[in-house]
Amino acid sequence: MHTKTLKQLSGLLKDKKISATELAQIFLTRIQQSDLNAFTSVEPDLTLAQAKAADARIAAGEAGDLIGVPIAHKDIFVTRGWKSTAGSKMLANYRSPFDATVVDQFRKAGMVTLGKLNCDEFAMGSANENSFFGAVKNPWDKTAVPGGSSGGSAAAVAGALAPAATGTDTGGSIRQPAALCGVTGIKPTYGRVSRFGMIAFASSLDQGGPIAHNAEDCAMLLNAMTGFDEKDSTSIERPVEDFSSQLQQSIKGLKIGVPKEYFGKGLASDVEAAIHAALHEYEKCGATLVDISLPKTELSIPVYYVIAPAEASSNLSRFDGVRYGYRAPEYTDLSDMYRKTRSQGFGDEVKRRILVGAYVLSHGYYDAYYLQAQKIRRLIAQDFQQAFTQCDVIMGPVAPTVAWDLGSKANDPLANYLADIYTLSTSLAGLPGMSIPCGFGVGDKNAQRPVGLQLIGNYFEEAKLLGIAHQFQLATDWHTRHPAGI
Ligand code: GLN
């Protein structure tokens, strides 16, 4: 039961082959027995109460694909009842008085919350090793990282602890962990998914999205997750769309842009081989490959690591020991309270970003760093628009390597930043991007570790991306594989 897709579970619930309560119990038991450290908090009583309510809705004959289906939320979405920690000591005991819009949307759709998922502190990281609650293990190989920052989300789906999860992506945090854990994830166009109640990291980049077993399931989740929200000032006003509408589209004649910058030095040969095989699969389905160039790809790392910390330094100023969460137990006066609270409450990576952010925004450096980065950000977005005059969709790797060993880069921030090379520019441009499983590599060990294929679409082309991904998943079985012992 636990390895079934969301679509299958939805069918079983509708046909009354299983109740929402039984289903929730199956996953709660698995979560309890798991050693992946994918969850930061579970509240079985709350989960079962939601399941009971879902069963009542099903019994009353209410229509809805998601009623009674379990989901778990990245611990960056504030959730009434459960703790909302953002993976930080700063919020380790914080309980929000309200739900994030996304949490609310899924609750209204009848989904049952299984709990909160571990993540890098304030979503800063690429390996989920920056969490106050400890690292998450990759279900394919427990000595490997799951990716980050939505590492708990991807590991929970891959480890069959939840059939679906929410994630957030600021520079790759849905796509990269989905790739490293062999599951499917989509980061929609910036503004599609409400940021209200999503604990802010870098507001001009943060975007929520779903992680599930396949594209079909992600489409069902996006149907509930998107829409205009007046509580989010950057929410986009567009009619609600049916993201499942283009799943049956034909690949014949599809022009796939293959950026040469995504296949340069730094790309591991095992990942490259899997990506080429996936592209060949698309050719067999009738697509053609077009060589394209995204010349500013390399600049996306310095640009992102100026802009994201700048916004983070501003967003995180609210954690001052007064308004939320942690306060240092001993201090002499108000400034000392701020200083000690923030020194004790934030982890190293968060402090590093606050320092960088405050520096690049400071008088005399603003023009040289922040403004310059914003200009290059615009050029990066223009490169994509140029590319989309030659192709319908862009494809390449999500990450340069398969999952690396836990601990191997934990003290090397730069090595983590470099691993974001293929995901950052999509985020900087605000475009939708997706990761689907397309094979396995071995890394530097003789272990099977998943590889993800990245699909990048033009603005608001989520439905098209999901359709292109679905066609691949009809032709291949990578997305149906599960780690041993699951
Ligand atoms: N790895 C990137 C970072 O550390 C992206 C994180 C994210 O998308 N939340 O900032």
Short mmCIF file of C-alpha atoms and ligand atoms in Angstrom, two decimals:
data_model
loop_
_atom_site.label_atom_id
_atom_site.label_comp_id
_atom_site.label_asym_id
_atom_site.label_seq_id
_atom_site.Cartn_x
_atom_site.Cartn_y
_atom_site.Cartn_z
CA MET A 1 0.00 0.00 0.00
CA HIS A 2 2.73 2.47 1.00
CA THR A 3 4.45 2.42 -2.41
CA LYS A 4 1.31 3.25 -4.34
CA THR A 5 1.03 6.50 -6.25
CA LEU A 6 -1.25 9.29 -5.18
CA LYS A 7 -3.53 8.54 -8.13
CA GLN A 8 -3.82 4.89 -7.09
CA LEU A 9 -4.50 5.80 -3.45
CA SER A 10 -7.11 8.29 -4.57
CA GLY A 11 -8.87 5.52 -6.53
CA LEU A 12 -8.76 3.08 -3.61
CA LEU A 13 -10.23 5.71 -1.27
CA LYS A 14 -13.01 6.56 -3.72
CA ASP A 15 -13.86 2.87 -4.17
CA LYS A 16 -13.81 2.47 -0.38
CA LYS A 17 -11.14 -0.26 -0.61
CA ILE A 18 -9.34 1.52 2.21
CA SER A 19 -10.28 4.32 4.57
CA ALA A 20 -8.35 7.54 5.09
CA THR A 21 -7.83 6.51 8.70
CA GLU A 22 -6.32 3.13 7.77
CA LEU A 23 -4.09 4.81 5.22
CA ALA A 24 -2.89 7.47 7.64
CA GLN A 25 -2.14 4.76 10.19
CA ILE A 26 -0.03 2.80 7.69
CA PHE A 27 2.15 5.84 6.99
CA LEU A 28 2.34 6.94 10.65
CA THR A 29 3.63 3.50 11.57
CA ARG A 30 6.21 3.62 8.80
CA ILE A 31 7.33 7.08 9.90
CA GLN A 32 7.69 5.87 13.47
CA GLN A 33 9.84 2.91 12.39
CA SER A 34 11.99 4.87 9.95
CA ASP A 35 15.62 5.79 10.59
CA LEU A 36 15.85 8.37 7.78
CA ASN A 37 15.30 11.38 10.09
CA ALA A 38 12.99 12.78 7.41
CA PHE A 39 10.44 14.21 9.85
CA THR A 40 10.84 16.97 12.40
CA SER A 41 7.45 16.52 13.99
CA VAL A 42 4.53 14.12 13.96
CA GLU A 43 1.30 14.50 15.92
CA PRO A 44 -0.59 11.23 15.36
CA ASP A 45 -3.75 12.47 17.10
CA LEU A 46 -4.02 15.48 14.81
CA THR A 47 -3.35 13.34 11.74
CA LEU A 48 -5.97 10.80 12.70
CA ALA A 49 -8.52 13.54 13.43
CA GLN A 50 -7.97 14.89 9.89
CA ALA A 51 -8.28 11.36 8.50
CA LYS A 52 -11.56 10.87 10.33
CA ALA A 53 -12.88 14.12 8.88
CA ALA A 54 -11.81 12.95 5.41
CA ASP A 55 -13.61 9.64 5.89
CA ALA A 56 -16.76 11.57 6.75
CA ARG A 57 -16.43 13.62 3.56
CA ILE A 58 -15.95 10.45 1.50
CA ALA A 59 -18.95 8.81 3.21
CA ALA A 60 -21.03 11.89 2.40
CA GLY A 61 -20.18 11.35 -1.26
CA GLU A 62 -18.12 14.50 -1.67
CA ALA A 63 -16.17 14.61 -4.93
CA GLY A 64 -12.45 15.38 -4.89
CA ASP A 65 -9.35 13.51 -6.01
CA LEU A 66 -7.32 14.36 -2.94
CA ILE A 67 -9.78 13.65 -0.13
CA GLY A 68 -8.17 11.32 2.38
CA VAL A 69 -4.79 11.16 0.63
CA PRO A 70 -1.87 11.74 3.03
CA ILE A 71 0.74 14.44 2.51
CA ALA A 72 3.63 15.80 4.58
CA HIS A 73 4.82 19.39 4.59
CA LYS A 74 8.31 20.79 4.47
CA ASP A 75 8.89 22.40 7.82
CA ILE A 76 9.09 25.80 6.20
CA PHE A 77 5.31 26.02 5.76
CA VAL A 78 3.71 27.13 9.00
CA THR A 79 1.14 24.63 10.17
CA ARG A 80 -1.35 24.98 12.99
CA GLY A 81 -1.01 22.18 15.55
CA TRP A 82 2.39 20.92 14.41
CA LYS A 83 5.64 22.70 15.17
CA SER A 84 6.98 25.02 12.48
CA THR A 85 10.75 25.06 12.87
CA ALA A 86 12.37 25.90 9.49
CA GLY A 87 15.02 23.40 10.59
CA SER A 88 16.34 25.97 13.05
CA LYS A 89 17.04 26.13 16.77
CA MET A 90 15.56 29.62 16.50
CA LEU A 91 12.11 28.11 15.93
CA ALA A 92 12.64 24.70 17.51
CA ASN A 93 9.55 25.03 19.70
CA TYR A 94 7.56 27.45 17.60
CA ARG A 95 3.89 26.75 16.91
CA SER A 96 2.16 28.98 14.42
CA PRO A 97 -1.31 30.30 15.20
CA PHE A 98 -2.26 30.02 11.52
CA ASP A 99 -1.73 27.80 8.46
CA ALA A 100 0.31 28.72 5.39
CA THR A 101 -1.96 29.18 2.37
CA VAL A 102 -0.54 26.00 0.82
CA VAL A 103 -1.29 23.98 3.96
CA ASP A 104 -4.78 25.45 4.02
CA GLN A 105 -5.38 24.64 0.34
CA PHE A 106 -4.45 20.98 0.85
CA ARG A 107 -6.53 20.76 4.00
CA LYS A 108 -9.54 22.16 2.16
CA ALA A 109 -8.93 19.64 -0.62
CA GLY A 110 -9.24 16.94 2.05
CA MET A 111 -5.61 15.84 2.30
CA VAL A 112 -4.40 14.44 5.60
CA THR A 113 -1.24 15.95 7.10
CA LEU A 114 1.25 13.30 8.23
CA GLY A 115 3.67 15.74 9.82
CA LYS A 116 6.49 18.17 9.13
CA LEU A 117 9.56 17.38 7.09
CA ASN A 118 13.16 18.04 7.95
CA CYS A 119 15.02 20.61 5.84
CA ASP A 120 18.12 22.73 5.82
CA GLU A 121 17.91 25.62 8.26
CA PHE A 122 15.75 28.31 6.65
CA ALA A 123 16.10 26.30 3.41
CA MET A 124 19.77 27.19 3.06
CA GLY A 125 21.69 24.21 1.78
CA SER A 126 22.05 21.53 -0.83
CA ALA A 127 22.46 18.42 1.31
CA ASN A 128 20.10 18.77 4.27
CA GLU A 129 23.11 18.76 6.57
CA ASN A 130 22.39 22.29 7.79
CA SER A 131 19.37 21.27 9.85
CA PHE A 132 19.35 21.83 13.60
CA PHE A 133 17.56 18.47 13.76
CA GLY A 134 20.39 16.56 12.10
CA ALA A 135 21.03 15.27 8.61
CA VAL A 136 18.49 13.27 6.61
CA LYS A 137 19.57 9.98 5.04
CA ASN A 138 19.04 9.10 1.40
CA PRO A 139 16.72 6.05 1.23
CA TRP A 140 18.71 4.64 -1.73
CA ASP A 141 21.89 4.59 0.26
CA LYS A 142 21.81 5.64 3.88
CA THR A 143 25.43 6.76 3.76
CA ALA A 144 24.49 9.42 1.19
CA VAL A 145 22.88 12.85 1.49
CA PRO A 146 19.31 13.24 0.19
CA GLY A 147 20.05 16.66 -1.34
CA GLY A 148 18.61 19.86 -0.03
CA SER A 149 17.11 21.94 1.13
CA SER A 150 13.87 19.90 0.81
CA GLY A 151 15.81 16.75 1.72
CA GLY A 152 13.19 15.50 4.15
CA SER A 153 10.48 15.90 1.50
CA ALA A 154 12.33 13.92 -1.16
CA ALA A 155 13.53 11.25 1.28
CA ALA A 156 10.00 10.81 2.68
CA VAL A 157 8.55 10.15 -0.79
CA ALA A 158 11.46 7.94 -1.92
CA GLY A 159 11.34 6.05 1.39
CA ALA A 160 7.55 5.61 1.06
CA LEU A 161 6.89 7.46 4.31
CA ALA A 162 4.46 9.72 2.45
CA PRO A 163 2.97 9.47 -1.06
CA ALA A 164 3.37 13.23 -1.54
CA ALA A 165 5.20 16.13 0.01
CA THR A 166 5.52 19.85 -0.31
CA GLY A 167 8.87 21.48 -0.91
CA THR A 168 10.23 24.92 -1.61
CA ASP A 169 12.75 25.90 -4.23
CA THR A 170 14.80 29.09 -4.00
CA GLY A 171 17.71 27.91 -6.09
CA GLY A 172 16.98 24.23 -6.69
CA SER A 173 15.63 22.88 -3.43
CA ILE A 174 12.77 20.93 -4.96
CA ARG A 175 14.52 19.75 -8.11
CA GLN A 176 17.88 18.76 -6.62
CA PRO A 177 16.68 16.59 -3.71
CA ALA A 178 14.05 15.05 -6.02
CA ALA A 179 16.91 14.14 -8.40
CA LEU A 180 19.18 12.78 -5.66
CA CYS A 181 16.35 10.67 -4.19
CA GLY A 182 14.91 9.42 -7.50
CA VAL A 183 11.48 11.07 -7.21
CA THR A 184 9.58 13.67 -9.25
CA GLY A 185 9.36 17.33 -8.28
CA ILE A 186 8.30 20.57 -9.91
CA LYS A 187 9.08 24.18 -9.08
CA PRO A 188 6.39 26.30 -10.71
CA THR A 189 6.77 29.75 -12.23
CA TYR A 190 7.54 32.32 -9.53
CA GLY A 191 4.25 33.66 -8.21
CA ARG A 192 2.12 30.59 -8.99
CA VAL A 193 2.16 29.19 -5.47
CA SER A 194 1.41 31.42 -2.51
CA ARG A 195 4.32 32.33 -0.25
CA PHE A 196 2.00 33.29 2.58
CA GLY A 197 3.09 31.31 5.64
CA MET A 198 6.16 29.98 3.88
CA ILE A 199 8.98 31.03 6.20
CA ALA A 200 10.92 33.47 4.02
CA PHE A 201 14.47 32.88 2.83
CA ALA A 202 14.90 34.96 -0.36
CA SER A 203 11.53 36.42 -1.24
CA SER A 204 12.16 37.16 -4.92
CA LEU A 205 13.17 33.52 -5.49
CA ASP A 206 11.23 31.34 -3.01
CA GLN A 207 8.60 29.18 -4.64
CA GLY A 208 6.67 26.19 -3.30
CA GLY A 209 5.92 23.06 -5.25
CA PRO A 210 5.11 19.36 -4.93
CA ILE A 211 7.29 16.25 -4.75
CA ALA A 212 5.70 12.88 -5.54
CA HIS A 213 6.36 9.59 -7.34
CA ASN A 214 5.49 10.83 -10.82
CA ALA A 215 4.37 13.73 -12.99
CA GLU A 216 0.74 12.68 -12.97
CA ASP A 217 0.67 12.93 -9.17
CA CYS A 218 2.49 16.27 -9.22
CA ALA A 219 -0.19 17.61 -11.57
CA MET A 220 -2.94 16.56 -9.15
CA LEU A 221 -1.11 18.31 -6.32
CA LEU A 222 -0.47 21.48 -8.30
CA ASN A 223 -4.17 21.68 -9.10
CA ALA A 224 -4.81 22.23 -5.39
CA MET A 225 -1.66 24.20 -4.63
CA THR A 226 -1.78 27.10 -7.07
CA GLY A 227 -4.01 30.13 -7.43
CA PHE A 228 -4.08 33.81 -6.59
CA ASP A 229 -3.63 34.67 -2.94
CA GLU A 230 -4.33 38.22 -1.84
CA LYS A 231 -2.17 37.60 1.22
CA ASP A 232 0.96 37.28 -0.96
CA SER A 233 1.92 40.52 -2.71
CA THR A 234 3.77 38.67 -5.51
CA SER A 235 1.04 36.10 -6.13
CA ILE A 236 0.06 36.05 -9.78
CA GLU A 237 -3.52 36.63 -10.80
CA ARG A 238 -4.33 34.05 -13.42
CA PRO A 239 -7.31 31.79 -13.89
CA VAL A 240 -7.00 28.45 -12.11
CA GLU A 241 -5.56 25.91 -14.51
CA ASP A 242 -5.97 22.17 -14.90
CA PHE A 243 -2.41 20.91 -14.72
CA SER A 244 -3.47 17.42 -15.70
CA SER A 245 -4.84 18.70 -19.02
CA GLN A 246 -1.73 18.15 -21.14
CA LEU A 247 -0.58 14.81 -19.77
CA GLN A 248 -1.64 13.04 -22.97
CA GLN A 249 0.20 15.38 -25.33
CA SER A 250 2.35 13.93 -28.06
CA ILE A 251 6.11 14.29 -28.01
CA LYS A 252 6.28 14.10 -31.83
CA GLY A 253 7.94 17.18 -33.21
CA LEU A 254 8.87 18.50 -29.76
CA LYS A 255 12.03 20.58 -29.95
CA ILE A 256 14.24 19.96 -26.94
CA GLY A 257 16.93 22.56 -26.31
CA VAL A 258 20.13 21.07 -24.93
CA PRO A 259 22.30 23.82 -23.42
CA LYS A 260 25.98 23.20 -24.06
CA GLU A 261 26.89 24.89 -20.77
CA TYR A 262 25.08 22.08 -18.89
CA PHE A 263 27.43 19.45 -20.28
CA GLY A 264 30.81 21.00 -19.62
CA LYS A 265 33.53 20.19 -17.16
CA GLY A 266 32.28 19.31 -13.72
CA LEU A 267 29.51 17.06 -14.98
CA ALA A 268 30.16 13.53 -13.74
CA SER A 269 30.32 10.91 -16.47
CA ASP A 270 27.73 8.63 -14.86
CA VAL A 271 25.22 11.50 -14.70
CA GLU A 272 26.04 12.55 -18.24
CA ALA A 273 25.44 9.02 -19.55
CA ALA A 274 22.03 8.81 -17.87
CA ILE A 275 21.00 12.22 -19.22
CA HIS A 276 22.06 11.32 -22.76
CA ALA A 277 20.11 8.07 -22.54
CA ALA A 278 17.03 10.01 -21.41
CA LEU A 279 17.38 12.48 -24.27
CA HIS A 280 17.68 9.55 -26.65
CA GLU A 281 14.46 8.13 -25.20
CA TYR A 282 12.72 11.39 -26.08
CA GLU A 283 14.14 11.15 -29.61
CA LYS A 284 12.63 7.68 -29.90
CA CYS A 285 9.28 9.23 -28.95
CA GLY A 286 9.62 11.67 -31.85
CA ALA A 287 11.35 14.69 -30.32
CA THR A 288 14.31 16.42 -31.89
CA LEU A 289 17.32 17.78 -30.02
CA VAL A 290 18.47 21.33 -30.67
CA ASP A 291 21.84 22.67 -29.51
CA ILE A 292 21.33 25.85 -27.55
CA SER A 293 23.45 28.09 -25.38
CA LEU A 294 22.76 29.69 -22.01
CA PRO A 295 26.00 31.67 -21.89
CA LYS A 296 25.58 33.19 -18.43
CA THR A 297 25.11 29.85 -16.65
CA GLU A 298 28.44 30.13 -14.83
CA LEU A 299 27.51 33.55 -13.46
CA SER A 300 24.39 32.17 -11.83
CA ILE A 301 26.41 30.99 -8.83
CA PRO A 302 27.94 34.37 -7.84
CA VAL A 303 24.72 36.19 -8.76
CA TYR A 304 22.55 33.88 -6.69
CA TYR A 305 24.95 33.86 -3.75
CA VAL A 306 24.77 37.66 -3.64
CA ILE A 307 21.02 38.09 -4.13
CA ALA A 308 19.79 35.23 -1.93
CA PRO A 309 21.93 36.18 1.11
CA ALA A 310 20.99 39.85 0.66
CA GLU A 311 17.30 39.01 0.87
CA ALA A 312 17.94 36.49 3.66
CA SER A 313 19.77 39.04 5.79
CA SER A 314 16.74 41.28 5.57
CA ASN A 315 14.15 38.52 6.07
CA LEU A 316 15.93 36.99 9.04
CA SER A 317 16.18 40.27 10.93
CA ARG A 318 12.77 39.44 12.41
CA PHE A 319 14.32 36.71 14.57
CA ASP A 320 15.36 38.96 17.40
CA GLY A 321 14.31 37.09 20.53
CA VAL A 322 11.28 39.32 20.93
CA ARG A 323 8.73 38.36 18.34
CA TYR A 324 9.23 34.67 17.74
CA GLY A 325 10.93 31.61 19.05
CA TYR A 326 14.23 31.37 20.82
CA ARG A 327 15.60 33.92 23.28
CA ALA A 328 19.01 33.59 24.93
CA PRO A 329 18.51 32.68 28.59
CA GLU A 330 21.05 35.17 29.94
CA TYR A 331 21.91 38.70 28.79
CA THR A 332 22.80 42.07 30.25
CA ASP A 333 20.77 44.54 28.17
CA LEU A 334 18.66 44.70 25.00
CA SER A 335 21.58 44.71 22.52
CA ASP A 336 23.20 41.87 24.37
CA MET A 337 19.90 39.95 24.18
CA TYR A 338 19.74 40.42 20.39
CA ARG A 339 23.37 39.44 19.98
CA LYS A 340 23.22 36.33 22.16
CA THR A 341 19.84 35.22 20.79
CA ARG A 342 21.03 35.40 17.21
CA SER A 343 24.48 33.90 17.93
CA GLN A 344 22.93 30.96 19.75
CA GLY A 345 19.77 30.54 17.67
CA PHE A 346 21.24 30.47 14.13
CA GLY A 347 23.54 27.83 12.70
CA ASP A 348 26.79 28.52 10.85
CA GLU A 349 25.45 28.57 7.29
CA VAL A 350 22.65 30.97 8.21
CA LYS A 351 25.11 33.29 9.95
CA ARG A 352 27.42 33.15 6.95
CA ARG A 353 24.58 34.24 4.67
CA ILE A 354 23.44 37.03 6.99
CA LEU A 355 27.00 38.37 7.04
CA VAL A 356 27.39 38.19 3.25
CA GLY A 357 23.94 39.68 2.76
CA ALA A 358 24.51 42.60 5.12
CA TYR A 359 27.86 43.25 3.44
CA VAL A 360 26.60 43.34 -0.15
CA LEU A 361 23.74 45.63 0.84
CA SER A 362 25.88 48.04 2.81
CA HIS A 363 26.70 51.56 1.76
CA GLY A 364 29.51 51.62 -0.76
CA TYR A 365 29.07 47.98 -1.76
CA TYR A 366 25.43 47.98 -2.83
CA ASP A 367 26.18 49.20 -6.37
CA ALA A 368 29.21 46.99 -6.80
CA TYR A 369 27.59 43.74 -5.69
CA TYR A 370 23.83 43.78 -5.23
CA LEU A 371 22.92 46.05 -8.12
CA GLN A 372 25.42 44.36 -10.42
CA ALA A 373 23.97 40.96 -9.51
CA GLN A 374 20.46 42.20 -10.28
CA LYS A 375 21.61 43.34 -13.73
CA ILE A 376 23.15 39.98 -14.52
CA ARG A 377 20.01 38.31 -13.22
CA ARG A 378 18.08 40.14 -15.94
CA LEU A 379 20.57 38.98 -18.58
CA ILE A 380 20.21 35.39 -17.37
CA ALA A 381 16.44 35.67 -17.83
CA GLN A 382 16.98 37.11 -21.33
CA ASP A 383 19.21 34.18 -22.28
CA PHE A 384 16.31 31.84 -21.57
CA GLN A 385 13.92 33.91 -23.69
CA GLN A 386 16.44 33.78 -26.53
CA ALA A 387 16.70 30.00 -26.10
CA PHE A 388 12.93 29.55 -26.18
CA THR A 389 12.84 31.05 -29.69
CA GLN A 390 14.71 27.90 -30.79
CA CYS A 391 13.05 25.19 -28.71
CA ASP A 392 9.89 24.22 -26.79
CA VAL A 393 11.56 22.94 -23.65
CA ILE A 394 15.09 22.84 -22.25
CA MET A 395 16.59 19.68 -20.81
CA GLY A 396 19.77 18.81 -18.97
CA PRO A 397 21.03 17.45 -15.67
CA VAL A 398 19.66 18.72 -12.35
CA ALA A 399 22.93 18.27 -10.49
CA PRO A 400 26.49 17.61 -11.65
CA THR A 401 26.84 14.41 -9.59
CA VAL A 402 24.71 11.81 -7.88
CA ALA A 403 24.20 12.12 -4.11
CA TRP A 404 27.48 12.45 -2.26
CA ASP A 405 28.45 10.81 1.03
CA LEU A 406 27.04 12.23 4.24
CA GLY A 407 29.66 14.45 5.84
CA SER A 408 31.92 14.61 2.80
CA LYS A 409 31.11 18.26 1.98
CA ALA A 410 29.51 19.27 5.26
CA ASN A 411 32.29 21.71 6.11
CA ASP A 412 32.82 23.00 2.61
CA PRO A 413 30.16 25.61 1.79
CA LEU A 414 31.66 26.40 -1.61
CA ALA A 415 31.48 22.75 -2.72
CA ASN A 416 27.78 22.83 -1.83
CA TYR A 417 27.23 26.09 -3.74
CA LEU A 418 28.91 24.70 -6.86
CA ALA A 419 26.55 21.72 -6.89
CA ASP A 420 23.69 24.20 -7.62
CA ILE A 421 25.08 25.22 -11.01
CA TYR A 422 22.25 23.77 -13.15
CA THR A 423 19.32 24.86 -11.01
CA LEU A 424 20.10 28.43 -9.95
CA SER A 425 19.54 30.20 -13.26
CA THR A 426 16.00 28.85 -13.63
CA SER A 427 15.18 30.28 -10.21
CA LEU A 428 16.85 33.61 -10.98
CA ALA A 429 14.74 33.84 -14.15
CA GLY A 430 11.57 32.77 -12.27
CA LEU A 431 10.91 29.93 -14.74
CA PRO A 432 9.26 26.59 -14.00
CA GLY A 433 11.62 23.64 -13.67
CA MET A 434 11.16 19.99 -13.00
CA SER A 435 13.16 16.91 -12.08
CA ILE A 436 12.24 13.38 -13.11
CA PRO A 437 14.16 10.18 -12.39
CA CYS A 438 16.08 8.97 -15.43
CA GLY A 439 18.59 6.39 -14.25
CA PHE A 440 21.32 5.65 -11.79
CA GLY A 441 24.93 6.51 -11.33
CA VAL A 442 27.43 5.13 -8.91
CA GLY A 443 29.21 8.23 -7.64
CA ASP A 444 32.60 7.28 -6.32
CA LYS A 445 31.21 4.17 -4.67
CA ASN A 446 29.77 1.03 -6.02
CA ALA A 447 26.28 2.02 -4.93
CA GLN A 448 23.21 2.81 -6.97
CA ARG A 449 22.33 6.46 -6.63
CA PRO A 450 19.57 8.11 -8.68
CA VAL A 451 20.01 10.66 -11.48
CA GLY A 452 17.41 13.33 -12.29
CA LEU A 453 16.65 14.86 -15.67
CA GLN A 454 15.81 18.54 -15.54
CA LEU A 455 13.01 19.99 -17.71
CA ILE A 456 12.77 23.77 -17.93
CA GLY A 457 9.78 25.48 -19.52
CA ASN A 458 8.82 29.04 -20.34
CA TYR A 459 6.70 31.05 -17.92
CA PHE A 460 3.41 29.37 -16.96
CA GLU A 461 4.17 26.21 -18.93
CA GLU A 462 3.83 23.85 -15.97
CA ALA A 463 1.07 21.83 -17.65
CA LYS A 464 3.22 21.35 -20.73
CA LEU A 465 6.25 20.32 -18.62
CA LEU A 466 4.15 17.83 -16.68
CA GLY A 467 2.87 16.38 -19.97
CA ILE A 468 6.36 16.05 -21.40
CA ALA A 469 7.48 14.37 -18.17
CA HIS A 470 4.45 12.08 -18.13
CA GLN A 471 5.17 10.86 -21.65
CA PHE A 472 8.70 9.92 -20.56
CA GLN A 473 7.26 8.09 -17.56
CA LEU A 474 4.90 6.14 -19.83
CA ALA A 475 7.92 4.99 -21.83
CA THR A 476 10.28 4.23 -18.92
CA ASP A 477 10.09 2.74 -15.44
CA TRP A 478 12.70 4.72 -13.46
CA HIS A 479 9.99 6.46 -11.45
CA THR A 480 8.44 3.15 -10.38
CA ARG A 481 11.60 1.78 -8.76
CA HIS A 482 12.01 1.78 -5.01
CA PRO A 483 15.07 1.50 -2.80
CA ALA A 484 15.79 -2.00 -1.50
CA GLY A 485 13.87 -2.94 1.62
CA ILE A 486 11.11 -0.37 1.10
N1 GLN B 1 21.20 25.16 -2.41
C1 GLN B 1 20.72 26.51 -2.55
C2 GLN B 1 21.05 27.30 -1.31
O1 GLN B 1 21.69 26.79 -0.48
C3 GLN B 1 19.25 26.50 -2.84
C4 GLN B 1 18.41 26.34 -1.64
C5 GLN B 1 16.96 26.44 -1.93
O2 GLN B 1 16.52 26.34 -3.08
N2 GLN B 1 16.19 26.67 -0.90
O3 GLN B 1 20.68 28.43 -1.18
#
